[in-house]
PDB file of C-alpha atoms in Angstrom:
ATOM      1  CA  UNK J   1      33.662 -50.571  83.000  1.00  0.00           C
ATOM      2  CA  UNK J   2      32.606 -52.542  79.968  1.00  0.00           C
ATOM      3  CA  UNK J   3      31.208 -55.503  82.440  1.00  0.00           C
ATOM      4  CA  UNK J   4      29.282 -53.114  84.206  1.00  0.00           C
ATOM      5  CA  UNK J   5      27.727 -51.420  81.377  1.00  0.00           C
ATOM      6  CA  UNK J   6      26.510 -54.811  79.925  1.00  0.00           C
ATOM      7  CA  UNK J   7      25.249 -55.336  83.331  1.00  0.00           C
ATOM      8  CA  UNK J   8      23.009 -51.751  82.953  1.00  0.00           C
ATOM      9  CA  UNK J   9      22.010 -53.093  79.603  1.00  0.00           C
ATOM     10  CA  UNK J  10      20.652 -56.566  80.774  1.00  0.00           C
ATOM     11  CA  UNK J  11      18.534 -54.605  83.824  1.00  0.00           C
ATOM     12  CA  UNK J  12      17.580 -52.134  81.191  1.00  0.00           C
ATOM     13  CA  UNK J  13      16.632 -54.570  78.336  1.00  0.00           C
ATOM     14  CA  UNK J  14      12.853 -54.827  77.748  1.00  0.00           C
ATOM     15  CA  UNK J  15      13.557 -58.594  77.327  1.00  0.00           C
ATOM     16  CA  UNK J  16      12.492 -61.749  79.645  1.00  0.00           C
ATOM     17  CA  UNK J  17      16.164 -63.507  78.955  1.00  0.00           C
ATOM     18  CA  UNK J  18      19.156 -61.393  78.503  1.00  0.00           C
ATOM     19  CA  UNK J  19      22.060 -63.060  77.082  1.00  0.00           C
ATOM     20  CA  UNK J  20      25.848 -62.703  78.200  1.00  0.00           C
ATOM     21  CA  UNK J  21      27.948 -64.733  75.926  1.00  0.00           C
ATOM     22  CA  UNK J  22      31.011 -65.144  77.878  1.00  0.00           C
ATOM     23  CA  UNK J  23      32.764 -67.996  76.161  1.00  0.00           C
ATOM     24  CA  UNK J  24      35.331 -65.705  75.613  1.00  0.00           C
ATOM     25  CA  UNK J  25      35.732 -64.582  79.421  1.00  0.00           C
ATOM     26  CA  UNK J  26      38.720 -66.229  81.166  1.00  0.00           C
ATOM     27  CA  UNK J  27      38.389 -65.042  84.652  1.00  0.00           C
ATOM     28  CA  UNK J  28      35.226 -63.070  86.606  1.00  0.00           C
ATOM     29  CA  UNK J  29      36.672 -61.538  90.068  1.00  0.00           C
ATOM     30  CA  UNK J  30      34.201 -61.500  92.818  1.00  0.00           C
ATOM     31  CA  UNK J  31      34.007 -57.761  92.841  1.00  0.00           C
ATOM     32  CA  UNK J  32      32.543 -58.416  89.359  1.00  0.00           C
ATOM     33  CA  UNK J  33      30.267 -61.678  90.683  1.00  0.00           C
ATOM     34  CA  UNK J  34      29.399 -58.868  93.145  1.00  0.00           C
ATOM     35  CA  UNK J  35      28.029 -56.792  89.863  1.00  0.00           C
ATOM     36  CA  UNK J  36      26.352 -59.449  88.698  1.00  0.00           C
ATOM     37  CA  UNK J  37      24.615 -60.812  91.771  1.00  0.00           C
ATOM     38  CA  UNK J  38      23.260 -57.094  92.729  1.00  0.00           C
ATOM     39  CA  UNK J  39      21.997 -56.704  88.563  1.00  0.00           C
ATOM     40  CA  UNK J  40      20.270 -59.842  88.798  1.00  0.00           C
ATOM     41  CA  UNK J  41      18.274 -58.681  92.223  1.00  0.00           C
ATOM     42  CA  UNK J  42      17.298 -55.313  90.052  1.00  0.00           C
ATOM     43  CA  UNK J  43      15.274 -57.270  87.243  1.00  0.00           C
ATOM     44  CA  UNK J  44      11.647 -57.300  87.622  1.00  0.00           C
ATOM     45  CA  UNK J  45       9.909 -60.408  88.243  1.00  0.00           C
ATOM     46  CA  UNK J  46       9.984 -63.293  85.602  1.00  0.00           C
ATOM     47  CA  UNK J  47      13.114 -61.505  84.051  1.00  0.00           C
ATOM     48  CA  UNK J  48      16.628 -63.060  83.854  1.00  0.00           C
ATOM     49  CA  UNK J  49      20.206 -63.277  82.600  1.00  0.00           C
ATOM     50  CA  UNK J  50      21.588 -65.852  81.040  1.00  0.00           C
ATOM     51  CA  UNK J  51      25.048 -66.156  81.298  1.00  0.00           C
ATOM     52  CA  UNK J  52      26.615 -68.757  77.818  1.00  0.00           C
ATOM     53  CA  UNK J  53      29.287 -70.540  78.752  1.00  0.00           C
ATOM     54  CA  UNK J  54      30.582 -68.352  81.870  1.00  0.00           C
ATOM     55  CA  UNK J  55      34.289 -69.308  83.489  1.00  0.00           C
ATOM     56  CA  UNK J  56      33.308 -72.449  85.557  1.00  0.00           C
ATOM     57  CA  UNK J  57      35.368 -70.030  88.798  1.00  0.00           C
ATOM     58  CA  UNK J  58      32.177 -67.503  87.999  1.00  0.00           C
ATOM     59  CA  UNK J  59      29.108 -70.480  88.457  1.00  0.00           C
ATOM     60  CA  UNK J  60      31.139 -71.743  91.458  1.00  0.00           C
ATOM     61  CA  UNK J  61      31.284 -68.078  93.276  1.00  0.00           C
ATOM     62  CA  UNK J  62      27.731 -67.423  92.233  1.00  0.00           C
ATOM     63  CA  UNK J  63      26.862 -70.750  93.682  1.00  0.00           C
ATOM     64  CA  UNK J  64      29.190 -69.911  97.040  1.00  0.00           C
ATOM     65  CA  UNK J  65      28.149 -66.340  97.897  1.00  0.00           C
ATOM     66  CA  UNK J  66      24.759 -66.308  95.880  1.00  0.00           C
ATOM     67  CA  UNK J  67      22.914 -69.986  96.328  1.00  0.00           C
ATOM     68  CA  UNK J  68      19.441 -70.112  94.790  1.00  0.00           C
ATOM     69  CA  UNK J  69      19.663 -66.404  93.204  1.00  0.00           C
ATOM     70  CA  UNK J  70      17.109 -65.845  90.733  1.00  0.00           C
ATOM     71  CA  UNK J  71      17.242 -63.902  87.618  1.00  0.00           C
ATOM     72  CA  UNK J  72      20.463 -65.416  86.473  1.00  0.00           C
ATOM     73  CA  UNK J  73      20.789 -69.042  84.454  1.00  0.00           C
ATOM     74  CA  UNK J  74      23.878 -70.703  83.795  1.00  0.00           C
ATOM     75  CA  UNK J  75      24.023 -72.237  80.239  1.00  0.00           C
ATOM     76  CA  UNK J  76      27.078 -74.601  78.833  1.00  0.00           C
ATOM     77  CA  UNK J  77      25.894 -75.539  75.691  1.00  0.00           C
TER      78      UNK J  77
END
């Protein structure tokens, strides 16, 4: 619930990045990739979410299922 509600947030912030810091996130599922993926597709054009430091599992499923998606950016550091 909380994931998806940040999701609303980032599609609903009037911003061109949206930051997730997720240094604290141990483990994305890919019903929740699945979240992510379908936010990202809902952000108008030039808009995007930048996800800090997001469980390496969560770039690799994004990169898997989702190759090339825009409106999300994966940042380490």
């Amino acid at each position: 619930m909380i994931w998806q509600r940040a999701l609303e947030q980032a599609v609903r912030a009037r911003t061109e990045v949206y930051r997730l810091e997720m240094s604290a996130v141990t483990h994305v599922d890919v019903a929740g990739a699945d979240d992510l993926a379908a936010a990202a597709l809902r952000l108008e054009e030039g808009r995007l979410i930048e996800l800090y430091r997001p469980p390496v599992p969560l770039s690799r499923v994004l990169d898997m299922f989702w190759p090339g998606l825009s409106g999300i950016e994966v940042a380490q550091s």
